[in-house]
Every structure is written in structure tokens, then in C-alpha cells.
PDB file of C-alpha atoms and ligand atoms in Angstrom:
ATOM      1  CA  MET B   1     -30.593  -1.020 -13.275  1.00 47.00           C
ATOM      2  CA  ARG B   2     -27.831   1.304 -14.460  1.00 57.00           C
ATOM      3  CA  ARG B   3     -25.058   0.146 -16.762  1.00 63.00           C
ATOM      4  CA  HIS B   4     -22.035  -1.025 -14.819  1.00 71.00           C
ATOM      5  CA  MET B   5     -18.758  -2.649 -15.792  1.00 85.00           C
ATOM      6  CA  GLN B   6     -17.441  -5.601 -13.858  1.00 93.00           C
ATOM      7  CA  VAL B   7     -14.823  -4.765 -11.223  1.00 96.00           C
ATOM      8  CA  ARG B   8     -11.806  -6.759 -12.387  1.00 96.00           C
ATOM      9  CA  HIS B   9      -8.888  -4.999 -10.678  1.00 98.00           C
ATOM     10  CA  CYS B  10      -8.130  -4.341  -7.047  1.00 98.00           C
ATOM     11  CA  VAL B  11      -5.496  -1.719  -6.261  1.00 98.00           C
ATOM     12  CA  ILE B  12      -3.661  -2.570  -3.044  1.00 98.00           C
ATOM     13  CA  PRO B  13      -1.438   0.278  -1.827  1.00 98.00           C
ATOM     14  CA  ALA B  14       1.550  -1.281  -0.072  1.00 98.00           C
ATOM     15  CA  ALA B  15       4.345   1.219  -0.702  1.00 97.00           C
ATOM     16  CA  GLY B  16       4.336   2.904   2.728  1.00 93.00           C
ATOM     17  CA  LEU B  17       7.278   2.910   5.112  1.00 91.00           C
ATOM     18  CA  GLY B  18       5.547   1.125   7.995  1.00 90.00           C
ATOM     19  CA  THR B  19       7.187   3.434  10.520  1.00 93.00           C
ATOM     20  CA  ARG B  20       4.797   2.489  13.320  1.00 94.00           C
ATOM     21  CA  PHE B  21       6.274  -1.020  13.465  1.00 95.00           C
ATOM     22  CA  LEU B  22       9.966  -0.104  13.451  1.00 95.00           C
ATOM     23  CA  PRO B  23      12.355  -1.759  13.933  1.00 95.00           C
ATOM     24  CA  ALA B  24      10.322  -4.874  12.987  1.00 94.00           C
ATOM     25  CA  THR B  25       9.611  -3.414   9.543  1.00 94.00           C
ATOM     26  CA  LYS B  26      13.135  -2.186   8.779  1.00 93.00           C
ATOM     27  CA  ALA B  27      13.679  -5.060   6.330  1.00 94.00           C
ATOM     28  CA  LEU B  28      10.317  -6.876   6.450  1.00 96.00           C
ATOM     29  CA  PRO B  29       7.391  -5.059   4.748  1.00 97.00           C
ATOM     30  CA  LYS B  30       4.625  -4.511   7.312  1.00 96.00           C
ATOM     31  CA  GLU B  31       2.175  -6.041   4.806  1.00 97.00           C
ATOM     32  CA  LEU B  32       3.978  -9.373   5.339  1.00 98.00           C
ATOM     33  CA  LEU B  33       3.488  -9.491   9.110  1.00 97.00           C
ATOM     34  CA  PRO B  34       1.498 -12.664   9.784  1.00 97.00           C
ATOM     35  CA  VAL B  35      -1.971 -13.102  11.191  1.00 97.00           C
ATOM     36  CA  LEU B  36      -2.165 -16.812  11.962  1.00 96.00           C
ATOM     37  CA  ASP B  37      -0.661 -18.726   9.037  1.00 94.00           C
ATOM     38  CA  ARG B  38      -0.581 -16.012   6.361  1.00 96.00           C
ATOM     39  CA  PRO B  39       0.625 -12.461   5.873  1.00 98.00           C
ATOM     40  CA  VAL B  40      -1.847  -9.607   6.150  1.00 98.00           C
ATOM     41  CA  LEU B  41      -1.429  -8.889   2.428  1.00 98.00           C
ATOM     42  CA  GLN B  42      -2.729 -12.372   1.599  1.00 98.00           C
ATOM     43  CA  TRP B  43      -5.806 -11.745   3.763  1.00 98.00           C
ATOM     44  CA  GLY B  44      -6.457  -8.672   1.608  1.00 98.00           C
ATOM     45  CA  VAL B  45      -5.925 -10.550  -1.654  1.00 98.00           C
ATOM     46  CA  GLU B  46      -8.309 -13.307  -0.530  1.00 98.00           C
ATOM     47  CA  GLU B  47     -10.929 -10.669   0.311  1.00 98.00           C
ATOM     48  CA  ALA B  48     -10.558  -9.178  -3.186  1.00 98.00           C
ATOM     49  CA  VAL B  49     -10.843 -12.623  -4.790  1.00 98.00           C
ATOM     50  CA  ALA B  50     -14.044 -13.201  -2.792  1.00 97.00           C
ATOM     51  CA  ALA B  51     -15.376  -9.960  -4.332  1.00 98.00           C
ATOM     52  CA  GLY B  52     -14.874 -11.398  -7.841  1.00 97.00           C
ATOM     53  CA  VAL B  53     -11.672  -9.485  -8.641  1.00 97.00           C
ATOM     54  CA  ASP B  54      -9.187 -11.395 -10.822  1.00 94.00           C
ATOM     55  CA  THR B  55      -6.200  -9.007 -11.013  1.00 98.00           C
ATOM     56  CA  MET B  56      -4.393  -7.505  -8.029  1.00 98.00           C
ATOM     57  CA  VAL B  57      -2.481  -4.303  -8.694  1.00 98.00           C
ATOM     58  CA  VAL B  58      -0.065  -4.063  -5.782  1.00 98.00           C
ATOM     59  CA  VAL B  59       1.550  -0.646  -5.344  1.00 98.00           C
ATOM     60  CA  THR B  60       5.035  -1.257  -4.015  1.00 98.00           C
ATOM     61  CA  SER B  61       8.328   0.556  -3.532  1.00 96.00           C
ATOM     62  CA  ARG B  62      12.085  -0.040  -3.458  1.00 94.00           C
ATOM     63  CA  GLY B  63      13.133  -2.595  -0.881  1.00 91.00           C
ATOM     64  CA  LYS B  64       9.736  -4.321  -0.755  1.00 95.00           C
ATOM     65  CA  GLU B  65      10.488  -7.039  -3.308  1.00 94.00           C
ATOM     66  CA  LEU B  66       9.419  -9.690  -0.771  1.00 97.00           C
ATOM     67  CA  LEU B  67       5.792  -8.696  -1.435  1.00 98.00           C
ATOM     68  CA  ALA B  68       5.999 -10.141  -4.956  1.00 97.00           C
ATOM     69  CA  ALA B  69       8.056 -13.118  -3.775  1.00 97.00           C
ATOM     70  CA  HIS B  70       5.217 -14.219  -1.507  1.00 98.00           C
ATOM     71  CA  PHE B  71       2.851 -14.633  -4.465  1.00 98.00           C
ATOM     72  CA  ASP B  72       5.454 -16.045  -6.868  1.00 97.00           C
ATOM     73  CA  ALA B  73       6.247 -19.733  -7.390  1.00 97.00           C
ATOM     74  CA  ALA B  74       8.998 -21.163  -5.155  1.00 97.00           C
ATOM     75  CA  PRO B  75      10.231 -24.168  -7.206  1.00 97.00           C
ATOM     76  CA  GLU B  76      12.987 -25.323  -4.825  1.00 97.00           C
ATOM     77  CA  LEU B  77      10.766 -25.102  -1.763  1.00 98.00           C
ATOM     78  CA  GLU B  78       7.927 -26.827  -3.606  1.00 98.00           C
ATOM     79  CA  ARG B  79      10.224 -29.676  -4.803  1.00 98.00           C
ATOM     80  CA  THR B  80      11.529 -30.194  -1.277  1.00 98.00           C
ATOM     81  CA  LEU B  81       8.066 -30.221   0.302  1.00 98.00           C
ATOM     82  CA  GLU B  82       6.917 -32.701  -2.340  1.00 97.00           C
ATOM     83  CA  ALA B  83       9.924 -34.982  -1.793  1.00 98.00           C
ATOM     84  CA  ARG B  84       9.270 -34.950   1.975  1.00 98.00           C
ATOM     85  CA  GLY B  85       5.583 -35.699   1.533  1.00 98.00           C
ATOM     86  CA  LYS B  86       4.536 -32.411   3.208  1.00 98.00           C
ATOM     87  CA  LEU B  87       1.555 -32.079   0.948  1.00 98.00           C
ATOM     88  CA  ASP B  88      -0.509 -29.746   3.130  1.00 97.00           C
ATOM     89  CA  SER B  89       2.344 -27.243   3.269  1.00 97.00           C
ATOM     90  CA  LEU B  90       2.910 -27.652  -0.468  1.00 98.00           C
ATOM     91  CA  GLU B  91      -0.730 -26.889  -1.146  1.00 97.00           C
ATOM     92  CA  ALA B  92      -0.626 -23.811   1.134  1.00 96.00           C
ATOM     93  CA  VAL B  93       2.494 -22.512  -0.652  1.00 97.00           C
ATOM     94  CA  ARG B  94       1.022 -23.052  -4.115  1.00 97.00           C
ATOM     95  CA  ARG B  95      -2.333 -21.574  -3.168  1.00 96.00           C
ATOM     96  CA  ALA B  96      -0.835 -18.101  -2.694  1.00 96.00           C
ATOM     97  CA  THR B  97       0.472 -18.207  -6.278  1.00 96.00           C
ATOM     98  CA  ARG B  98      -2.814 -19.337  -7.768  1.00 97.00           C
ATOM     99  CA  LEU B  99      -5.144 -16.918  -6.003  1.00 97.00           C
ATOM    100  CA  ALA B 100      -5.159 -14.309  -8.776  1.00 97.00           C
ATOM    101  CA  SER B 101      -3.083 -12.508 -11.416  1.00 97.00           C
ATOM    102  CA  PHE B 102      -0.665  -9.990  -9.953  1.00 98.00           C
ATOM    103  CA  ALA B 103       0.649  -6.743 -11.384  1.00 98.00           C
ATOM    104  CA  TYR B 104       3.144  -4.631  -9.450  1.00 98.00           C
ATOM    105  CA  VAL B 105       3.559  -0.899  -9.913  1.00 98.00           C
ATOM    106  CA  TYR B 106       6.112   1.294  -8.174  1.00 97.00           C
ATOM    107  CA  GLN B 107       5.405   4.417  -6.192  1.00 97.00           C
ATOM    108  CA  PRO B 108       8.752   6.269  -6.355  1.00 95.00           C
ATOM    109  CA  GLU B 109       8.142   8.266  -3.154  1.00 94.00           C
ATOM    110  CA  PRO B 110       5.547   7.795  -0.369  1.00 94.00           C
ATOM    111  CA  LEU B 111       3.574  10.911  -1.312  1.00 95.00           C
ATOM    112  CA  GLY B 112       0.281   9.629   0.096  1.00 95.00           C
ATOM    113  CA  LEU B 113      -2.546   7.234  -0.574  1.00 96.00           C
ATOM    114  CA  GLY B 114      -3.958   9.192  -3.516  1.00 97.00           C
ATOM    115  CA  ASP B 115      -0.547   9.163  -5.170  1.00 97.00           C
ATOM    116  CA  ALA B 116      -0.223   5.398  -4.544  1.00 98.00           C
ATOM    117  CA  VAL B 117      -3.582   4.759  -6.209  1.00 98.00           C
ATOM    118  CA  ARG B 118      -2.821   6.924  -9.248  1.00 98.00           C
ATOM    119  CA  CYS B 119       0.376   4.909  -9.822  1.00 98.00           C
ATOM    120  CA  ALA B 120      -1.994   2.085 -10.889  1.00 98.00           C
ATOM    121  CA  ALA B 121      -3.793   4.202 -13.534  1.00 97.00           C
ATOM    122  CA  ALA B 122      -2.193   2.594 -16.601  1.00 97.00           C
ATOM    123  CA  VAL B 123      -2.896  -0.957 -15.400  1.00 98.00           C
ATOM    124  CA  VAL B 124      -6.491  -0.298 -14.347  1.00 97.00           C
ATOM    125  CA  GLY B 125      -7.372   1.568 -17.575  1.00 95.00           C
ATOM    126  CA  ASP B 126     -10.835   2.903 -18.241  1.00 95.00           C
ATOM    127  CA  ARG B 127     -12.725   0.639 -15.831  1.00 96.00           C
ATOM    128  CA  PRO B 128     -14.083   0.787 -12.286  1.00 98.00           C
ATOM    129  CA  PHE B 129     -11.716  -0.814  -9.774  1.00 98.00           C
ATOM    130  CA  GLY B 130     -11.632  -1.941  -6.188  1.00 98.00           C
ATOM    131  CA  CYS B 131      -9.149  -0.440  -3.736  1.00 98.00           C
ATOM    132  CA  LEU B 132      -8.243  -2.183  -0.502  1.00 98.00           C
ATOM    133  CA  LEU B 133      -5.834  -1.023   2.194  1.00 98.00           C
ATOM    134  CA  PRO B 134      -4.177  -4.107   3.621  1.00 98.00           C
ATOM    135  CA  ASP B 135      -3.800  -2.619   7.091  1.00 95.00           C
ATOM    136  CA  ASP B 136      -7.359  -3.619   7.993  1.00 97.00           C
ATOM    137  CA  LEU B 137      -8.619  -7.196   7.913  1.00 98.00           C
ATOM    138  CA  SER B 138     -12.226  -7.852   6.954  1.00 97.00           C
ATOM    139  CA  TRP B 139     -13.872  -9.887   9.717  1.00 96.00           C
ATOM    140  CA  GLY B 140     -17.390 -11.207   9.346  1.00 88.00           C
ATOM    141  CA  SER B 141     -19.424 -13.505   7.181  1.00 86.00           C
ATOM    142  CA  LYS B 142     -19.473 -11.340   4.024  1.00 94.00           C
ATOM    143  CA  PRO B 143     -16.131  -9.699   3.154  1.00 97.00           C
ATOM    144  CA  VAL B 144     -16.404  -5.912   3.024  1.00 98.00           C
ATOM    145  CA  LEU B 145     -15.122  -5.425  -0.544  1.00 98.00           C
ATOM    146  CA  ALA B 146     -17.751  -7.879  -1.849  1.00 98.00           C
ATOM    147  CA  GLN B 147     -20.452  -5.777  -0.150  1.00 98.00           C
ATOM    148  CA  LEU B 148     -19.135  -2.667  -1.924  1.00 98.00           C
ATOM    149  CA  VAL B 149     -18.956  -4.435  -5.305  1.00 98.00           C
ATOM    150  CA  ASP B 150     -22.606  -5.498  -4.868  1.00 97.00           C
ATOM    151  CA  ALA B 151     -23.558  -1.873  -4.177  1.00 97.00           C
ATOM    152  CA  HIS B 152     -21.574  -0.732  -7.229  1.00 97.00           C
ATOM    153  CA  ARG B 153     -23.422  -3.276  -9.364  1.00 96.00           C
ATOM    154  CA  GLU B 154     -26.656  -1.618  -8.291  1.00 95.00           C
ATOM    155  CA  LEU B 155     -25.614   2.052  -8.420  1.00 96.00           C
ATOM    156  CA  ALA B 156     -22.657   2.155 -10.891  1.00 96.00           C
ATOM    157  CA  THR B 157     -21.051   4.995  -8.853  1.00 97.00           C
ATOM    158  CA  PRO B 158     -17.983   5.147  -6.601  1.00 98.00           C
ATOM    159  CA  ILE B 159     -18.783   3.367  -3.318  1.00 98.00           C
ATOM    160  CA  LEU B 160     -17.008   4.145  -0.035  1.00 98.00           C
ATOM    161  CA  ALA B 161     -16.920   1.900   3.031  1.00 98.00           C
ATOM    162  CA  LEU B 162     -18.392   3.774   5.995  1.00 98.00           C
ATOM    163  CA  THR B 163     -18.529   3.001   9.687  1.00 97.00           C
ATOM    164  CA  ARG B 164     -19.803   5.035  12.627  1.00 96.00           C
ATOM    165  CA  VAL B 165     -17.169   6.065  15.150  1.00 96.00           C
ATOM    166  CA  PRO B 166     -17.414   8.080  18.372  1.00 96.00           C
ATOM    167  CA  ARG B 167     -17.039  11.790  17.540  1.00 92.00           C
ATOM    168  CA  GLU B 168     -13.799  12.138  19.488  1.00 93.00           C
ATOM    169  CA  ARG B 169     -12.137   9.554  17.204  1.00 95.00           C
ATOM    170  CA  ILE B 170     -13.300  11.003  13.849  1.00 96.00           C
ATOM    171  CA  SER B 171     -10.148  13.132  13.490  1.00 95.00           C
ATOM    172  CA  ARG B 172      -8.192   9.923  12.745  1.00 93.00           C
ATOM    173  CA  PHE B 173     -10.245   9.244   9.598  1.00 94.00           C
ATOM    174  CA  GLY B 174     -11.707  10.750   6.473  1.00 94.00           C
ATOM    175  CA  CYS B 175     -15.288  11.775   7.240  1.00 96.00           C
ATOM    176  CA  ALA B 176     -18.353  11.707   4.945  1.00 97.00           C
ATOM    177  CA  MET B 177     -21.093  14.329   4.791  1.00 97.00           C
ATOM    178  CA  VAL B 178     -24.224  12.515   3.631  1.00 96.00           C
ATOM    179  CA  ALA B 179     -27.647  13.441   2.271  1.00 94.00           C
ATOM    180  CA  GLU B 180     -30.312  10.888   1.374  1.00 90.00           C
ATOM    181  CA  SER B 181     -30.098   7.347   2.767  1.00 93.00           C
ATOM    182  CA  ARG B 182     -31.460   4.042   1.517  1.00 93.00           C
ATOM    183  CA  GLY B 183     -31.017   1.622   4.392  1.00 94.00           C
ATOM    184  CA  ARG B 184     -27.255   1.214   4.860  1.00 96.00           C
ATOM    185  CA  LEU B 185     -26.454   3.230   1.715  1.00 97.00           C
ATOM    186  CA  HIS B 186     -25.856   6.967   2.068  1.00 98.00           C
ATOM    187  CA  ARG B 187     -25.299   9.461  -0.748  1.00 97.00           C
ATOM    188  CA  VAL B 188     -22.071  11.308  -0.009  1.00 98.00           C
ATOM    189  CA  THR B 189     -22.122  15.077  -0.560  1.00 97.00           C
ATOM    190  CA  ALA B 190     -18.619  15.912   0.719  1.00 96.00           C
ATOM    191  CA  VAL B 191     -15.554  14.242   2.191  1.00 96.00           C
ATOM    192  CA  VAL B 192     -13.324  15.859   4.800  1.00 94.00           C
ATOM    193  CA  GLU B 193      -9.915  14.421   5.668  1.00 90.00           C
ATOM    194  CA  LYS B 194      -9.257  14.069   9.419  1.00 92.00           C
ATOM    195  CA  PRO B 195     -11.628  16.823  10.689  1.00 94.00           C
ATOM    196  CA  ALA B 196     -11.520  18.125  14.256  1.00 95.00           C
ATOM    197  CA  PRO B 197     -14.517  16.605  16.131  1.00 95.00           C
ATOM    198  CA  GLU B 198     -16.278  19.975  16.274  1.00 94.00           C
ATOM    199  CA  ASP B 199     -15.915  20.451  12.487  1.00 93.00           C
ATOM    200  CA  ALA B 200     -16.881  16.891  11.479  1.00 95.00           C
ATOM    201  CA  PRO B 201     -19.979  16.815   9.254  1.00 95.00           C
ATOM    202  CA  SER B 202     -21.030  13.387  10.623  1.00 95.00           C
ATOM    203  CA  ASP B 203     -19.820  10.421  12.665  1.00 96.00           C
ATOM    204  CA  LEU B 204     -19.335   8.349   9.492  1.00 97.00           C
ATOM    205  CA  ALA B 205     -15.668   7.443   8.995  1.00 97.00           C
ATOM    206  CA  ILE B 206     -14.358   6.421   5.574  1.00 97.00           C
ATOM    207  CA  MET B 207     -12.546   3.104   5.911  1.00 98.00           C
ATOM    208  CA  GLY B 208      -9.956   1.483   3.663  1.00 97.00           C
ATOM    209  CA  ARG B 209     -12.229  -0.213   1.124  1.00 98.00           C
ATOM    210  CA  TYR B 210     -13.497   1.450  -2.040  1.00 98.00           C
ATOM    211  CA  VAL B 211     -14.925   0.868  -5.468  1.00 98.00           C
ATOM    212  CA  LEU B 212     -13.669   3.747  -7.602  1.00 98.00           C
ATOM    213  CA  THR B 213     -14.358   4.852 -11.146  1.00 98.00           C
ATOM    214  CA  PRO B 214     -12.289   6.217 -14.049  1.00 97.00           C
ATOM    215  CA  ALA B 215     -13.526   9.731 -13.127  1.00 97.00           C
ATOM    216  CA  VAL B 216     -11.902   9.414  -9.681  1.00 98.00           C
ATOM    217  CA  MET B 217      -8.657   8.159 -11.240  1.00 98.00           C
ATOM    218  CA  GLU B 218      -8.643  11.132 -13.658  1.00 97.00           C
ATOM    219  CA  ALA B 219      -9.182  13.508 -10.738  1.00 97.00           C
ATOM    220  CA  LEU B 220      -6.327  11.893  -8.788  1.00 97.00           C
ATOM    221  CA  VAL B 221      -3.947  12.235 -11.717  1.00 95.00           C
ATOM    222  CA  ALA B 222      -4.793  15.954 -11.880  1.00 95.00           C
ATOM    223  CA  ILE B 223      -4.684  17.022  -8.207  1.00 92.00           C
ATOM    224  CA  GLY B 224      -1.858  18.427  -6.117  1.00 84.00           C
ATOM    225  CA  PRO B 225      -0.936  17.904  -2.465  1.00 81.00           C
ATOM    226  CA  GLY B 226      -3.623  18.362   0.201  1.00 80.00           C
ATOM    227  CA  ALA B 227      -3.656  17.919   4.001  1.00 76.00           C
ATOM    228  CA  GLY B 228      -0.203  17.100   5.391  1.00 82.00           C
ATOM    229  CA  GLY B 229       1.419  17.834   2.011  1.00 87.00           C
ATOM    230  CA  GLU B 230       0.237  14.405   0.758  1.00 91.00           C
ATOM    231  CA  ILE B 231      -1.845  13.503  -2.277  1.00 94.00           C
ATOM    232  CA  GLN B 232      -5.063  12.505  -0.516  1.00 94.00           C
ATOM    233  CA  LEU B 233      -7.375   9.842  -1.911  1.00 95.00           C
ATOM    234  CA  THR B 234     -10.313  11.682  -0.331  1.00 94.00           C
ATOM    235  CA  ASP B 235      -9.424  14.813  -2.375  1.00 94.00           C
ATOM    236  CA  GLY B 236      -9.693  12.769  -5.596  1.00 96.00           C
ATOM    237  CA  ILE B 237     -13.078  11.439  -4.493  1.00 97.00           C
ATOM    238  CA  GLY B 238     -14.225  14.896  -3.375  1.00 96.00           C
ATOM    239  CA  ALA B 239     -13.284  16.328  -6.778  1.00 96.00           C
ATOM    240  CA  VAL B 240     -15.866  14.192  -8.609  1.00 97.00           C
ATOM    241  CA  ILE B 241     -18.766  14.835  -6.204  1.00 97.00           C
ATOM    242  CA  GLY B 242     -21.137  17.134  -8.028  1.00 89.00           C
ATOM    243  CA  SER B 243     -20.351  15.873 -11.511  1.00 94.00           C
ATOM    244  CA  THR B 244     -21.100  12.277 -10.440  1.00 95.00           C
ATOM    245  CA  ALA B 245     -22.982  10.731  -7.527  1.00 96.00           C
ATOM    246  CA  VAL B 246     -20.876   9.042  -4.833  1.00 98.00           C
ATOM    247  CA  TRP B 247     -22.405   6.594  -2.365  1.00 98.00           C
ATOM    248  CA  GLY B 248     -21.164   5.179   0.907  1.00 98.00           C
ATOM    249  CA  LEU B 249     -22.115   1.824   2.384  1.00 98.00           C
ATOM    250  CA  GLU B 250     -22.310   1.281   6.126  1.00 98.00           C
ATOM    251  CA  PHE B 251     -20.916  -2.205   5.773  1.00 98.00           C
ATOM    252  CA  GLU B 252     -21.757  -5.259   7.852  1.00 97.00           C
ATOM    253  CA  GLY B 253     -19.099  -7.082   9.851  1.00 96.00           C
ATOM    254  CA  GLU B 254     -15.878  -5.462  11.032  1.00 96.00           C
ATOM    255  CA  LEU B 255     -12.558  -4.186   9.785  1.00 97.00           C
ATOM    256  CA  LEU B 256      -9.807  -5.121  12.244  1.00 97.00           C
ATOM    257  CA  ASP B 257      -6.731  -2.882  12.428  1.00 96.00           C
ATOM    258  CA  VAL B 258      -3.388  -4.505  11.636  1.00 97.00           C
ATOM    259  CA  GLY B 259      -1.628  -1.216  10.764  1.00 95.00           C
ATOM    260  CA  THR B 260      -0.471  -0.455  14.309  1.00 95.00           C
ATOM    261  CA  LEU B 261       1.315  -2.697  16.775  1.00 95.00           C
ATOM    262  CA  GLU B 262      -1.593  -2.568  19.254  1.00 96.00           C
ATOM    263  CA  GLY B 263      -4.153  -3.257  16.527  1.00 97.00           C
ATOM    264  CA  TRP B 264      -2.119  -6.090  15.056  1.00 97.00           C
ATOM    265  CA  LEU B 265      -1.736  -7.705  18.493  1.00 96.00           C
ATOM    266  CA  GLN B 266      -5.462  -7.458  19.216  1.00 97.00           C
ATOM    267  CA  THR B 267      -6.335  -8.861  15.793  1.00 98.00           C
ATOM    268  CA  LEU B 268      -3.854 -11.694  16.178  1.00 96.00           C
ATOM    269  CA  VAL B 269      -5.258 -12.656  19.594  1.00 96.00           C
ATOM    270  CA  ARG B 270      -8.857 -12.428  18.349  1.00 96.00           C
ATOM    271  CA  ALA B 271      -8.148 -14.472  15.210  1.00 96.00           C
ATOM    272  CA  ALA B 272      -6.350 -17.118  17.259  1.00 96.00           C
ATOM    273  CA  ALA B 273      -9.083 -17.213  19.930  1.00 95.00           C
ATOM    274  CA  GLU B 274     -11.784 -17.784  17.292  1.00 94.00           C
ATOM    275  CA  HIS B 275      -9.744 -20.436  15.440  1.00 94.00           C
ATOM    276  CA  PRO B 276     -10.552 -24.030  16.347  1.00 93.00           C
ATOM    277  CA  GLY B 277      -6.919 -25.110  15.905  1.00 93.00           C
ATOM    278  CA  TYR B 278      -5.136 -22.271  17.728  1.00 94.00           C
ATOM    279  CA  GLY B 279      -7.821 -21.236  20.248  1.00 94.00           C
ATOM    280  CA  PRO B 280      -7.032 -23.827  22.945  1.00 94.00           C
ATOM    281  CA  ALA B 281      -3.283 -23.070  22.862  1.00 92.00           C
ATOM    282  CA  LEU B 282      -3.977 -19.325  23.122  1.00 92.00           C
ATOM    283  CA  ARG B 283      -6.298 -19.828  26.102  1.00 92.00           C
ATOM    284  CA  ARG B 284      -3.674 -21.990  27.847  1.00 92.00           C
ATOM    285  CA  ALA B 285      -1.070 -19.285  27.254  1.00 90.00           C
ATOM    286  CA  MET B 286      -3.399 -16.508  28.500  1.00 89.00           C
ATOM    287  CA  ALA B 287      -4.254 -18.490  31.636  1.00 90.00           C
ATOM    288  CA  GLY B 288      -0.577 -18.198  32.579  1.00 84.00           C
ATOM    289  CA  VAL B 289      -0.554 -14.397  32.190  1.00 81.00           C
ATOM    290  CA  SER B 290      -1.104 -12.502  35.414  1.00 70.00           C
ATOM    291  CA  GLY B 291      -2.972  -9.174  35.618  1.00 65.00           C
TER     292      GLY B 291
HETATM  293  P1  UTP D 301      -0.412   3.940   6.232  1.00 94.33           P
HETATM  294  O1  UTP D 301      -0.204   5.380   6.472  1.00 94.33           O
HETATM  295  O2  UTP D 301      -1.123   3.133   7.255  1.00 94.33           O
HETATM  296  O3  UTP D 301       0.970   3.178   5.948  1.00 94.33           O
HETATM  297  O4  UTP D 301      -1.114   3.764   4.812  1.00 94.33           O
HETATM  298  P2  UTP D 301       2.452   3.569   6.265  1.00 94.33           P
HETATM  299  O5  UTP D 301       2.752   4.945   5.771  1.00 94.33           O
HETATM  300  O6  UTP D 301       3.295   2.460   5.738  1.00 94.33           O
HETATM  301  O7  UTP D 301       2.442   3.466   7.842  1.00 94.33           O
HETATM  302  P3  UTP D 301       3.241   4.231   8.987  1.00 94.33           P
HETATM  303  O8  UTP D 301       2.344   5.384   9.370  1.00 94.33           O
HETATM  304  O9  UTP D 301       4.573   4.682   8.430  1.00 94.33           O
HETATM  305  O10 UTP D 301       3.398   3.215  10.067  1.00 94.33           O
HETATM  306  C1  UTP D 301      -2.104   2.786   4.511  1.00 94.33           C
HETATM  307  C2  UTP D 301      -1.675   1.914   3.347  1.00 94.33           C
HETATM  308  O11 UTP D 301      -1.324   2.715   2.241  1.00 94.33           O
HETATM  309  C3  UTP D 301      -0.015   2.428   1.796  1.00 94.33           C
HETATM  310  C4  UTP D 301       0.689   1.753   2.954  1.00 94.33           C
HETATM  311  O12 UTP D 301       1.668   0.835   2.476  1.00 94.33           O
HETATM  312  C5  UTP D 301      -0.458   1.048   3.668  1.00 94.33           C
HETATM  313  O13 UTP D 301      -0.673  -0.247   3.156  1.00 94.33           O
HETATM  314  N1  UTP D 301       0.636   3.690   1.361  1.00 94.33           N
HETATM  315  C6  UTP D 301       0.620   4.776   2.168  1.00 94.33           C
HETATM  316  C7  UTP D 301       1.245   3.745   0.124  1.00 94.33           C
HETATM  317  O14 UTP D 301       1.249   2.753  -0.635  1.00 94.33           O
HETATM  318  N2  UTP D 301       1.858   4.913  -0.265  1.00 94.33           N
HETATM  319  C8  UTP D 301       1.862   6.015   0.524  1.00 94.33           C
HETATM  320  O15 UTP D 301       2.428   7.050   0.105  1.00 94.33           O
HETATM  321  C9  UTP D 301       1.224   5.941   1.769  1.00 94.33           C
END
């Protein structure tokens, strides 16, 4: 087995403008929209904790101070809940604070995902790190980031989350060109950001979960704007292919979209339907919907 360092940090880019949810996200960060009883950002943090990560590095921006407030103590609220004997609510409020350590870094301008990730360079240091985009929820028995961390433990290389998509949808994603495969693991030989279906080197889309290495962070710090004038995370990953191996994992389970209004609605309905507490109420409500 190759030498690997434990993945201790998870970078969570959350500095975007959330324009697809306007006006709902004019004041409220889209990462705080709820799915059942907790905001989507907390779902992401819980997934990272389940992967063994102890420090969340949340990339934030001006006007999104509520992100930190959600994971901070709330002494007045906690005192009131305690005095009223609302111990379940008290426990739920405190749990968010105790999940992990939190560091917040600012991205001055939304220059792209690669730029958001490189804002975390000083906190992450010279170690491999997880990266999780909160606008997908991991759904399935083994959280996706934990699957990637397991693969990194074995291979000690960057690991990308891959899923097969119909060719006509590949232009919405980064796409991986792959060579040798070992079961669900594929060695990545190139990454192409949002290719036209006819130019796509495969049907393997790169999804928003990664284990990245110091070499990728160094490459990100060095690169300039790519497709769409943004600093692309895929360009940073592409820059290290050749000097280091990069692997992709066709993960098990699903990633459910909460980054668009339609995706968020579908995820909310699915999560409620599968929940023993909320399922019956949802089915009663749906029975009253015509069409
Ligand atoms: P998205 O492109 O889905 O987020 O990026 P967005 O830009 O907020 O969304 P729309 O298109 O305007 O509706 C995926 C994740 O990366 C973060 C976002 O906050 C989101 O969690 N991100 C994106 C950054 O942190 N910085 C950026 O420059 C871009």
C-alpha cells in the first residue's frame, strides 16, 4: 500500500451568488435552504464528518455571514429552549455546533470553483483534502465522500467522483477521459469542462466530490482563467495529470441536486417521502394535488 496522509480537511465552496434561486436567495444563502429539518450545508458537513474529516473549511463571501451563524453557539436560544424543557430542539441546535471544527475563508469575487478552492490553500496546508460542493446531497447507504477517502487511502492520488450520464447531458458537467479500470475505479487521463456531446471523451461526468492533493492546490494557485473566464477546478486537476496519477471512482448511491429550484424540490419531496415521520403527511398532501 502506498503512503497516504489522513484527509483531515474538507473544503466546502459556498461563496457563489445563488442566482438560480432568486429572489429567495437575495438575503438567504442558497446553502441554507432546508431539506427536511436542516440546511443543505449541514447535510454536506455531516457527509464530510462521516468520511472522517474533522475540519470544515467553508469558502464564503460578503453577505453570507449566516453560514457561520448556523454552526456557531446560540446562547440565548439555547437558554430559552432549556428553560422551556424543549430538550430535543436544544440537542438539535447544539449538534450543529459540535459536528466539527470550522474555518471560514473569504473569496473576494465569485471567479469560479477553482478560485474558491484555492482560497483555502493556507488553511489546508501541505496535506490531501476533501472537497464537497453542497449543492448535491449524498443519498445512499455509504456517503460519497467516504467512498472517495477509502479510494484515496488505497491509491494516495487525487480521486474524482464519477457518474455515467446520457451523452446529451454531458455538456452540463466536467467529463473524464479514462484509461485502465479496476472495477469502479478508472484512471483519468484528461478532464474536459462542459464538452459538446460530440466532443466528449466519455459518458463519465465529474460530480461535486473530490479528494485532492497539494499538487492540485499548487496548480490551482498558478493557473489563470479557463472556460467562461472562470478559474476552473478541472483545469487545476488537468494540470497535474501526467506528473501524477489521477483516479476517478464511479461511486455507489446517488447525488441529489439541490442547486436548482427543480432539483431542490425533487430532493425535498423524495427525502420527505422516504422519511418515516414526514412521509405520511407528504402523501396526504400529494393525494390532494390534481394532475
Ligand atoms: P454553482 O455555480 O452551483 O453556484 O457552484 P452559484 O454560482 O452560487 O449558483 P448560480 O448558478 O448563481 O445559481 C457550485 C458551488 O460552488 C460555490 C457555490 O457557492 C456552490 O456551492 N462557488 C461557485 C463558489 O464558492 N465560488 C464561485 O466562484 C463559484
